[in-house]
mmCIF file with all atom_site columns, C-alpha atoms in Angstrom:
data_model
loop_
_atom_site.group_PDB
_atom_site.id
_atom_site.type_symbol
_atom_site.label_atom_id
_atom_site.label_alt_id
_atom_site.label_comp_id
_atom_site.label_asym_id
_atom_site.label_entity_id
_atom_site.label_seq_id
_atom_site.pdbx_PDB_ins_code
_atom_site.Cartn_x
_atom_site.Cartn_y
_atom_site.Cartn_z
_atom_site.occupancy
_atom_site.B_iso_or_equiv
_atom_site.pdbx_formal_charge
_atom_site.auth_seq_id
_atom_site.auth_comp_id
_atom_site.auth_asym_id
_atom_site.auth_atom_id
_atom_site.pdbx_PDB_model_num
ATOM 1  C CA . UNK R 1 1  ? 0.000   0.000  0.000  1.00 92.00 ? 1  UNK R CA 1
ATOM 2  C CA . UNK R 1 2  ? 1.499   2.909  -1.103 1.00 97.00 ? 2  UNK R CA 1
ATOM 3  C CA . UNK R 1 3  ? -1.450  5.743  -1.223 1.00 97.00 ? 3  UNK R CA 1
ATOM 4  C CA . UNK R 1 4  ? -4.105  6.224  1.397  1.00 97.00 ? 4  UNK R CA 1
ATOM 5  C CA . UNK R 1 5  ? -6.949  8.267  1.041  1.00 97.00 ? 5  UNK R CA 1
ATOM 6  C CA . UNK R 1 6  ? -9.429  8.556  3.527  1.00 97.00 ? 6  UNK R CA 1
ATOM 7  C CA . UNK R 1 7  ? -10.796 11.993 2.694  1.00 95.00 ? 7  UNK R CA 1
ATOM 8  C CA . UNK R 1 8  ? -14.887 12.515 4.250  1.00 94.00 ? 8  UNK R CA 1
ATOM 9  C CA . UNK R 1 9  ? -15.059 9.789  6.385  1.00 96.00 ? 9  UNK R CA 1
ATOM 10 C CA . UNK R 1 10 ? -15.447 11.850 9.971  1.00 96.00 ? 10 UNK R CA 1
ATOM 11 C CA . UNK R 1 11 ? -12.412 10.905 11.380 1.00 97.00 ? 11 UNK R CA 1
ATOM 12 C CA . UNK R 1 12 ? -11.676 12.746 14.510 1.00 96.00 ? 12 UNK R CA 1
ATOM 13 C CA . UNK R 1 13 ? -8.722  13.733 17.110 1.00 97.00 ? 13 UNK R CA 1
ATOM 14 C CA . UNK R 1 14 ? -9.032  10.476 18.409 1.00 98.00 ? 14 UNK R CA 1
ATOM 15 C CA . UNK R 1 15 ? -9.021  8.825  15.095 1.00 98.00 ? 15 UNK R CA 1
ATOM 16 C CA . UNK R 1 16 ? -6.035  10.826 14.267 1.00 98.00 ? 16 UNK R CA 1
ATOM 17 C CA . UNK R 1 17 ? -3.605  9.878  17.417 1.00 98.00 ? 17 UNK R CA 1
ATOM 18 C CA . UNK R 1 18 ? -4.348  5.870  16.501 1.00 98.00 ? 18 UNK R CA 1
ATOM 19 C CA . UNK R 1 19 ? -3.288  6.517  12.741 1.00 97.00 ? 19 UNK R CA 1
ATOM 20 C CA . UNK R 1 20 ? -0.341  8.587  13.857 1.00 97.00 ? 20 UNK R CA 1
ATOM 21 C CA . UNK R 1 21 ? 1.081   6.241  16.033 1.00 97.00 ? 21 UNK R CA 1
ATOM 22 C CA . UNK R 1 22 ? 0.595   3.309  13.495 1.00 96.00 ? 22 UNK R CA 1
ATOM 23 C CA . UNK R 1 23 ? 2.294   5.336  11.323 1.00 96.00 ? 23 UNK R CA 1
ATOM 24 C CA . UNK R 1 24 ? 5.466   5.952  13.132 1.00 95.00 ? 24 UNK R CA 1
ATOM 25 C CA . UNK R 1 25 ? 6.632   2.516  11.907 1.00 94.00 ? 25 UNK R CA 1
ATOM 26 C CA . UNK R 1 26 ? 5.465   2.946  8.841  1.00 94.00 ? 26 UNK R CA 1
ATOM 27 C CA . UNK R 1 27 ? 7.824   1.455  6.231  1.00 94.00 ? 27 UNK R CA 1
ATOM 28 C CA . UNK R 1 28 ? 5.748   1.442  2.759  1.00 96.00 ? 28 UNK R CA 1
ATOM 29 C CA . UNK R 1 29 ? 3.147   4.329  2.813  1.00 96.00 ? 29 UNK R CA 1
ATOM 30 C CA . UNK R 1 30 ? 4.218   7.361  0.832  1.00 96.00 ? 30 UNK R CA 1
ATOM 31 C CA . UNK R 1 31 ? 0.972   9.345  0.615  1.00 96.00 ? 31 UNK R CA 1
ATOM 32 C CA . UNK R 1 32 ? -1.814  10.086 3.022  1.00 96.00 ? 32 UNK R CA 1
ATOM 33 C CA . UNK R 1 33 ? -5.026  11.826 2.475  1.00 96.00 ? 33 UNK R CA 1
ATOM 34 C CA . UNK R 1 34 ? -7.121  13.403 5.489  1.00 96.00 ? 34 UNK R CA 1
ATOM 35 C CA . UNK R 1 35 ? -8.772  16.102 4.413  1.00 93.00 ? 35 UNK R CA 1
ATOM 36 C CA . UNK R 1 36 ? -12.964 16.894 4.668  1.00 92.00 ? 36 UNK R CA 1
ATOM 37 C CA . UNK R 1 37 ? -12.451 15.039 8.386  1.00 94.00 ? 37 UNK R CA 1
ATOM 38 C CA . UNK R 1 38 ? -12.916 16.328 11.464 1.00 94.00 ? 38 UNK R CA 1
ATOM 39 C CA . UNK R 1 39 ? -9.593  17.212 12.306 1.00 95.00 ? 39 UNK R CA 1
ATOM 40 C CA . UNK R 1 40 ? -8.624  19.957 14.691 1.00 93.00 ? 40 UNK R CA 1
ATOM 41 C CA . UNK R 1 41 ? -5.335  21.834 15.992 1.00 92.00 ? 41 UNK R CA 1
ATOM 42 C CA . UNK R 1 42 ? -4.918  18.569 18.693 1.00 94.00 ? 42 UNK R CA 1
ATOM 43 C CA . UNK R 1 43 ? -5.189  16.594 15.556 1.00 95.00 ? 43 UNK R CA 1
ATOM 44 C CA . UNK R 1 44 ? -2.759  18.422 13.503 1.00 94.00 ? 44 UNK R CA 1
ATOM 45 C CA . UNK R 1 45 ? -0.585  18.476 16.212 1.00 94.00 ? 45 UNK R CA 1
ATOM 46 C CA . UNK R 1 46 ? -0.225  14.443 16.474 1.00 96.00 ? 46 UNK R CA 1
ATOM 47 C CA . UNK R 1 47 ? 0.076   14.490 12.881 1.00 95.00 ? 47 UNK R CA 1
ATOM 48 C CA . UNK R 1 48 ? 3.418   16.641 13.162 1.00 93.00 ? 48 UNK R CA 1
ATOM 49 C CA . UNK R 1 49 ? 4.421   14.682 15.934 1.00 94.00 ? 49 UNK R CA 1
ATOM 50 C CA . UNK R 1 50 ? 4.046   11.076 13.668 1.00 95.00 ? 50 UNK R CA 1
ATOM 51 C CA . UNK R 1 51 ? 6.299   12.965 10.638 1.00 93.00 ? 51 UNK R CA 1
ATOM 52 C CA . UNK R 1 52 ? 9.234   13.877 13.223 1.00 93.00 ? 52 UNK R CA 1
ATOM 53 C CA . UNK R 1 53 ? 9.102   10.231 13.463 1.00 94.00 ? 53 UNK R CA 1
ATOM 54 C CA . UNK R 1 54 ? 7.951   8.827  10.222 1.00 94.00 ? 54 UNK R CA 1
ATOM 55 C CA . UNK R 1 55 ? 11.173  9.474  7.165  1.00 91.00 ? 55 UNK R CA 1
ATOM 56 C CA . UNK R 1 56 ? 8.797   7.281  4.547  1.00 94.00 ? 56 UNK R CA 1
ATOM 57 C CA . UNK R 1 57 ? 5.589   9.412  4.423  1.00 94.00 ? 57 UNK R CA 1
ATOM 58 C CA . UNK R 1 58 ? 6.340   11.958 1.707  1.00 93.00 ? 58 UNK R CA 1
ATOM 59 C CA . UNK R 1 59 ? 2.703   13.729 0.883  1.00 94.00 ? 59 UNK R CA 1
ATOM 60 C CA . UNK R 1 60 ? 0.286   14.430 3.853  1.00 94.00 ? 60 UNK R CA 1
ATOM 61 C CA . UNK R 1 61 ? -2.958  16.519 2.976  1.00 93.00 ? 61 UNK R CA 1
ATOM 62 C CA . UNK R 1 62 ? -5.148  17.133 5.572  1.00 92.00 ? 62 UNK R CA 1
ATOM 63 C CA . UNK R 1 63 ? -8.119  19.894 6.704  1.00 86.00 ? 63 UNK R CA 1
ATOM 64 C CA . UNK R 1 64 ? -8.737  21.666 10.150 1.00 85.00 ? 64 UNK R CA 1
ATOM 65 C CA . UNK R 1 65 ? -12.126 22.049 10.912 1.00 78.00 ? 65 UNK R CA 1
ATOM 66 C CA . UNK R 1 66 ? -11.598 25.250 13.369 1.00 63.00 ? 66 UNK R CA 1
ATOM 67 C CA . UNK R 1 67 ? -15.350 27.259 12.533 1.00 57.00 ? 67 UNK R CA 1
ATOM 68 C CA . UNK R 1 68 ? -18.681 25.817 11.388 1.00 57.00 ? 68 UNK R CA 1
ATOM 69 C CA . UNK R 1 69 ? -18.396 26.259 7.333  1.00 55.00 ? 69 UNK R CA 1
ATOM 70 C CA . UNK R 1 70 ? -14.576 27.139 7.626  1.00 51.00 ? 70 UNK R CA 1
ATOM 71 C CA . UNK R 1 71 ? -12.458 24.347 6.582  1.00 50.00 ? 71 UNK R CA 1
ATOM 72 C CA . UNK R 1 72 ? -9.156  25.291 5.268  1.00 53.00 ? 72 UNK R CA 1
ATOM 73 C CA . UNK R 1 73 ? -7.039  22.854 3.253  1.00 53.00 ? 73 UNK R CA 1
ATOM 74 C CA . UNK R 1 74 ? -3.526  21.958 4.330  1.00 51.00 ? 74 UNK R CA 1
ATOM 75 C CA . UNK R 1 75 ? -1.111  19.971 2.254  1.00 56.00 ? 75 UNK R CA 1
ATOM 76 C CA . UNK R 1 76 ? 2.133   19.243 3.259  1.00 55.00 ? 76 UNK R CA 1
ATOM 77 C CA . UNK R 1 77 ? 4.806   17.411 1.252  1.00 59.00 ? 77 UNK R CA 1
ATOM 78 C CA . UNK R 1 78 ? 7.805   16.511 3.005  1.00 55.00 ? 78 UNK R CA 1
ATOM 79 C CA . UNK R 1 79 ? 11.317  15.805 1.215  1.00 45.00 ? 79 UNK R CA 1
#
């Protein structure tokens, strides 16, 4: 599995910190997609904690849901 894209499926905070832990012994996934969750600053935060960890994870895109009917999109590629 190289690409993973679980965009709109209401994955929270919670969701998040299991993912990012599996994910810090990640050896094969290059590409993650997040975004249209429900994904907040404590969300985004495990997520930078997992790529300080993770060296094989090279595209991340995620979006923080911070206002009702404000979602802005983040995507980060990492080299």
């Amino acid at each position: 599995l190289l690409t993973l894209h679980l965009s709109e499926n209401e994955i929270t905070d919670v969701g998040v910190h299991s993912l990012s832990q599996a994910l810090q012994s990640n050896t094969t996934l290059l590409s993650l997609n997040l975004s249209q969750n429900e994904i907040t600053d404590v969300g985004a935060s495990y997520l930078d904690s997992m790529l300080n960890i993770n060296s094989i994870l090279i595209d991340l895109t995620y979006s923080l849901e911070q206002e009702p009917g404000f979602v802005p999109s983040i995507s980060r590629g990492i080299t």
